[in-house]
Structure formats: C-alpha cells, structure tokens
GROMACS .gro file of C-alpha atoms in nm:
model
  203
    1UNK     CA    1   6.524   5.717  11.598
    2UNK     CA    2   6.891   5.655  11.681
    3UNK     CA    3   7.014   5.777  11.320
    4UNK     CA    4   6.786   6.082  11.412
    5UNK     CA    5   6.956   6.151  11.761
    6UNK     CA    6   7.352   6.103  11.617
    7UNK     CA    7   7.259   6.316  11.352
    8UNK     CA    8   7.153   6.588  11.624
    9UNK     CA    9   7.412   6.513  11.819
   10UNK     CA   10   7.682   6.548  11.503
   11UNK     CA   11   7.510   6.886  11.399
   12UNK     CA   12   7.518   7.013  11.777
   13UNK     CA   13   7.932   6.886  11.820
   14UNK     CA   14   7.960   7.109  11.463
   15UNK     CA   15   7.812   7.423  11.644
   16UNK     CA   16   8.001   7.400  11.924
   17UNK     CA   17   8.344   7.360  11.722
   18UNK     CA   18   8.241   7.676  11.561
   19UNK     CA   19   8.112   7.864  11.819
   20UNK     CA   20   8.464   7.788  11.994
   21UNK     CA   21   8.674   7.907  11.720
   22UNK     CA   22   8.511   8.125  11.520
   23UNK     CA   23   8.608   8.511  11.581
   24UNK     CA   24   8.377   8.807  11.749
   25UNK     CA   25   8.284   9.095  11.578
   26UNK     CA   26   8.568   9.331  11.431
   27UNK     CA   27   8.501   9.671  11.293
   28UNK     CA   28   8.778   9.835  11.010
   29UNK     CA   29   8.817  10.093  10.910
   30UNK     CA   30   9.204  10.245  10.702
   31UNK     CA   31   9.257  10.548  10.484
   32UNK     CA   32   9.563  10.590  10.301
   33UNK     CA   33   9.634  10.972  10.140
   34UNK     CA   34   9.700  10.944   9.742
   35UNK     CA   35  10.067  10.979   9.678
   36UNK     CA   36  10.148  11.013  10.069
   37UNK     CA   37  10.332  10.755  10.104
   38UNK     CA   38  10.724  10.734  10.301
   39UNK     CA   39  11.057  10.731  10.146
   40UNK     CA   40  11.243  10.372  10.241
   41UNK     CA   41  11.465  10.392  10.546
   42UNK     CA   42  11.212  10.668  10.711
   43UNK     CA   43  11.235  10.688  11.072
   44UNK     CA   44  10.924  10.694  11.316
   45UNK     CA   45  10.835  10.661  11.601
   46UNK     CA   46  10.547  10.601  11.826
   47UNK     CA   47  10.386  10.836  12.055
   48UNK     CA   48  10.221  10.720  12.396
   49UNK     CA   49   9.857  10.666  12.292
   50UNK     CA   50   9.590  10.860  12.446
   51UNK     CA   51   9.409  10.701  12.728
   52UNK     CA   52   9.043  10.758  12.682
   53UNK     CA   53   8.937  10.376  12.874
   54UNK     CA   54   8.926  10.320  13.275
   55UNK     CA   55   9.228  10.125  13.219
   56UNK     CA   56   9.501  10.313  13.394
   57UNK     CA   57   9.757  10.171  13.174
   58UNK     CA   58   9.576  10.121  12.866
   59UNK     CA   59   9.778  10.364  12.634
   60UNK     CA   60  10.107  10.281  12.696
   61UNK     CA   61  10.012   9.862  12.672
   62UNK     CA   62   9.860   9.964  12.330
   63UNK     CA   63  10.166  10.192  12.210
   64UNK     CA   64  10.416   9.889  12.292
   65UNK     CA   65  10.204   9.631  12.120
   66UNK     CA   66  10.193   9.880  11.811
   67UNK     CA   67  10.571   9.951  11.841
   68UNK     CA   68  10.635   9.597  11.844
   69UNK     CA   69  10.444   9.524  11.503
   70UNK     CA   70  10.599   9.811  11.332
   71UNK     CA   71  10.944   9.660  11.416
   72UNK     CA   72  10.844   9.385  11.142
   73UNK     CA   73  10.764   9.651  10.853
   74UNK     CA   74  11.036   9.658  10.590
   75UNK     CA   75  11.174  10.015  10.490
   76UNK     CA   76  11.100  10.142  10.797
   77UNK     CA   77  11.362  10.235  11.103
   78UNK     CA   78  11.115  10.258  11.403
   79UNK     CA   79  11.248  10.469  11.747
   80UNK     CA   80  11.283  10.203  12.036
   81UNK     CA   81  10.983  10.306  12.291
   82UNK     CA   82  11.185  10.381  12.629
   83UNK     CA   83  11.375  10.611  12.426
   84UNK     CA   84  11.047  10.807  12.288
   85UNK     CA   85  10.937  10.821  12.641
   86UNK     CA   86  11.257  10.937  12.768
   87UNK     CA   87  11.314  11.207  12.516
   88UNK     CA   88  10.912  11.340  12.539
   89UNK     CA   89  11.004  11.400  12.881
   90UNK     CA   90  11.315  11.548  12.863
   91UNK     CA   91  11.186  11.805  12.621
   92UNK     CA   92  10.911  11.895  12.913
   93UNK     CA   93  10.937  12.179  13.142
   94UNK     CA   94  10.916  12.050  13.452
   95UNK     CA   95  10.583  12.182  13.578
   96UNK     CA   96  10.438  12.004  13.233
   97UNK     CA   97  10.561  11.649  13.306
   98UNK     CA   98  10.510  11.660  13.626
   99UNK     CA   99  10.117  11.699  13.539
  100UNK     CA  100  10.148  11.429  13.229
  101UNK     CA  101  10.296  11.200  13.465
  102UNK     CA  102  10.021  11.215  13.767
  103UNK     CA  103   9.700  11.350  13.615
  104UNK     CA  104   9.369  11.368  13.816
  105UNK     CA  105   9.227  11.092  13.687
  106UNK     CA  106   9.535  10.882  13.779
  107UNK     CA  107   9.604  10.776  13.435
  108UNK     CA  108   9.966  10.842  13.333
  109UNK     CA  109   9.884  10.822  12.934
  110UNK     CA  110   9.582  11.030  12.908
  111UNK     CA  111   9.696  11.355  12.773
  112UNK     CA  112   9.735  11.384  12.397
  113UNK     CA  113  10.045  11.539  12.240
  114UNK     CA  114  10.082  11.751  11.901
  115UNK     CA  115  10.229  11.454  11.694
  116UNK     CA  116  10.435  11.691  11.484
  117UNK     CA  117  10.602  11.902  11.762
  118UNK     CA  118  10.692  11.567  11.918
  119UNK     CA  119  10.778  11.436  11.604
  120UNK     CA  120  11.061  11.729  11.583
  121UNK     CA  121  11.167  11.650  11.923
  122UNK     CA  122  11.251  11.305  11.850
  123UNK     CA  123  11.429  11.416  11.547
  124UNK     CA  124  11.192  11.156  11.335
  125UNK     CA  125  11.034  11.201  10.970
  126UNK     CA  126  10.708  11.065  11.101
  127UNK     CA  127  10.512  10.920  11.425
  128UNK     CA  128  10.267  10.716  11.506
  129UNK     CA  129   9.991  10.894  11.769
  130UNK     CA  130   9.714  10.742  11.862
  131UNK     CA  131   9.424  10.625  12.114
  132UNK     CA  132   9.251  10.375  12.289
  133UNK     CA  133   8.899  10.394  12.299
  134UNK     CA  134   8.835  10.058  12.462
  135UNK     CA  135   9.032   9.802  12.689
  136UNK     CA  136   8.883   9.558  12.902
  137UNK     CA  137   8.598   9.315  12.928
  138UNK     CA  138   8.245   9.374  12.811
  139UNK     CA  139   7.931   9.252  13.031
  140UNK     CA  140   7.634   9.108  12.916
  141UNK     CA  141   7.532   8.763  12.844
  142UNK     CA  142   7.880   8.698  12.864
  143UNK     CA  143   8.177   8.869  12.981
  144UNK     CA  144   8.412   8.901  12.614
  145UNK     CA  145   8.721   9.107  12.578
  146UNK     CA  146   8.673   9.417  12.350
  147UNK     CA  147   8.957   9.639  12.217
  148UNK     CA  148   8.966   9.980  12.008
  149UNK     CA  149   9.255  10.127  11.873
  150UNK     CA  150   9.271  10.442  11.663
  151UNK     CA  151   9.578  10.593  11.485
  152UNK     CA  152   9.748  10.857  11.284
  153UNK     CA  153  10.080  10.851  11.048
  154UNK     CA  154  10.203  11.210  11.057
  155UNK     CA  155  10.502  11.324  10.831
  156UNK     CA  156  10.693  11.569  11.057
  157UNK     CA  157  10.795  11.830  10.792
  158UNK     CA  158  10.455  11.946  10.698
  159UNK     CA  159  10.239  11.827  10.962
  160UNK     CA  160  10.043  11.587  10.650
  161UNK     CA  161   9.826  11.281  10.797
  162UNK     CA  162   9.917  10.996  10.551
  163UNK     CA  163   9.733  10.748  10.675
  164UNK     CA  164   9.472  10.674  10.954
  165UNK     CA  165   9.317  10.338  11.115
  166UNK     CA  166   9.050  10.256  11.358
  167UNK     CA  167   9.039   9.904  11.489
  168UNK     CA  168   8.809   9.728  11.720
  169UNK     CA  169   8.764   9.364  11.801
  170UNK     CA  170   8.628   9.189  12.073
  171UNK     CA  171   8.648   8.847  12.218
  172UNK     CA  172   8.588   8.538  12.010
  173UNK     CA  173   8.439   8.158  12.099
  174UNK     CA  174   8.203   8.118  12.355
  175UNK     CA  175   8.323   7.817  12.490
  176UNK     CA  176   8.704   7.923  12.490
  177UNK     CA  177   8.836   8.236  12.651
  178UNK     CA  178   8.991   8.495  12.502
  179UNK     CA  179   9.241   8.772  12.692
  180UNK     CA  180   9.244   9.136  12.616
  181UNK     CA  181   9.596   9.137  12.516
  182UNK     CA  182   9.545   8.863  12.276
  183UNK     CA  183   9.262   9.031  12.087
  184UNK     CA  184   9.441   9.425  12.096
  185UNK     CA  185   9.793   9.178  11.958
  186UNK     CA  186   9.501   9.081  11.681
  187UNK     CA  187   9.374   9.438  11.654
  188UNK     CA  188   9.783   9.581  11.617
  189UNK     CA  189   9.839   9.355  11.386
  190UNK     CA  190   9.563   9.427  11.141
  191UNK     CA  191   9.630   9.787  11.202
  192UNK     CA  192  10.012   9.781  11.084
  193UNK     CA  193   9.886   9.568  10.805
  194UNK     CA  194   9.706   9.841  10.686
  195UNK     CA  195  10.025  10.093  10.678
  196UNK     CA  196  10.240   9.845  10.485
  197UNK     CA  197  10.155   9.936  10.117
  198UNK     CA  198  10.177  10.352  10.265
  199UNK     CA  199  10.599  10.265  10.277
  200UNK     CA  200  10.593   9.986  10.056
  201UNK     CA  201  10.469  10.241   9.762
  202UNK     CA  202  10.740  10.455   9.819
  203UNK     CA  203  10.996  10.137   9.738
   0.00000   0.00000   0.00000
C-alpha cells in the first residue's frame, strides 16, 4: 500500500513538472517566394504594425520586439525604429498624421500603410509590415497570455512579397505564469527565424 501511494505520488510530482514547463499551443505558419530572396547588405526596415487587438499599444510593442530580432540577422542593415517613425511622419501631410496619430478608436497604430510607398520614403530596399491580431490574456478555465503576429517582406522596387509569417502562441505551464511580452519575444523570435534562409540564400 505505501509502494502504491509513492508511486502515485512520483507519477503526480512528474505531471506537475510538466504541466509547469511544458509550452501552450503555437500555430505556424511561413512562406518563402522561390528565388525571392535579398541581396547581402539590404536595408529594411520595419513598419508600425497594424493594430487590430483592444490593446491601445499593441502594434508598436510588436514592431519593436520584431525590430529588435531582426537586428541579430546577418546580411541585413535594419532602419533604427524612432527613425522609421519619424520619417513616416514627416512624409505626412499634416491633416493625415494628425488622424494616424489620434484615431477614433484611440489606438495610435491602427491604420495600415502601403508597405512599398513607405518603403520609398524611407529610402529602403525592403520593409517589414505587419499586424497584430491578438495581445493580451485569454479567459477561461484559466487566464493564459495569447499572442498573434502576422507579417510581410516587401522588396520596394517592384512591390514583390518575398516572404510572409503568421505566428500565434499563447501562455504555457499551468502552475507558472507566463507574461504577454514573454510569449510575443517567443512568437518574434520564431518569426525572424523563419526569414533567415530568405537573405541567407542570397549569400
């Protein structure tokens, strides 16, 4: 009877270790176009991602964790954010930034831009646009951070998607806690993993 109960009590211990460090669900999905892959030493840069969450600052959190991960991929010379920001709105009338910078919905990242038109405006040979579908915490049985990114490489000279991604993750462990920004750094990173072999072809 007592060998019985340890041995329950190992198996249960074993559960509960895995249940605490095992990862939640993730959904991937990358296409890459044949032969579309970027000459070494291309510049990009990327563009404020569309807001499509109740976040209010959802977008422009995911865009800086993106930026930051493309920063690590070799043969590429990526535009420093404040400057893409700064530029974008320069290039505005002022009737048109003053309604991307206080929309109705009070979300400062929600409008979508024409990645190639930006793209010239930076002076860039390619950018990274892209949205959020979800950032926050899911409710049910328990409350788990979920995350969904979605992006586009666009080569500015032709207007040519090279590659695309959609990410989604949410929380892992039920006995440890997991943040939102920890599982969209996870989501980032397995998204810029998946443009990697687009420049490192062109090597």
């Amino acid at each position: 009877m007592g060998k019985d109960m340890r041995a329950c009590a190992a198996l249960l211990a074993a559960v509960v270790v895995l249940a605490g460090c095992g990862f939640g669900r993730i959904n991937s999905r990358d296409f890459a176009q044949p032969g579309g892959a970027l000459p070494a030493g291309s510049t990009v840069a990327v563009l404020p991602f569309e807001n499509l969450t109740n976040h209010p600052n959802a977008g422009q959190i995911a865009a800086d964790i993106v930026s930051t991960e493309l920063y690590g991929v070799e043969g590429l010379r990526t535009l420093e954010v404040g400057r893409v920001r700064s530029r974008l709105s320069a290039g505005k009338p002022a009737a048109d930034a003053a309604s991307t910078a206080a929309p109705a919905d009070g979300q400062p990242d929600a409008a979508p831009l024409d990645a190639q038109a930006a793209g010239r405006t930076l002076g860039v040979d390619a950018v990274l646009a892209g949205s959020v579908s979800e950032y926050g915490y899911q409710h049910g049985l328990r409350e788990e951070p979920v995350v969904g990114l979605n992006a586009r490489l666009v080569r500015v000279s032709d207007g040519a998607v090279l590659w695309t991604s959609s990410q989604s993750e949410a929380g892992r462990g039920y006995f440890s806690r997991d943040s939102v920004n920890n599982v969209a750094q996870r989501v980032a990173t397995r998204m810029i993993d998946s443009l990697r072999p687009v420049v490192a072809a062109a090597r």
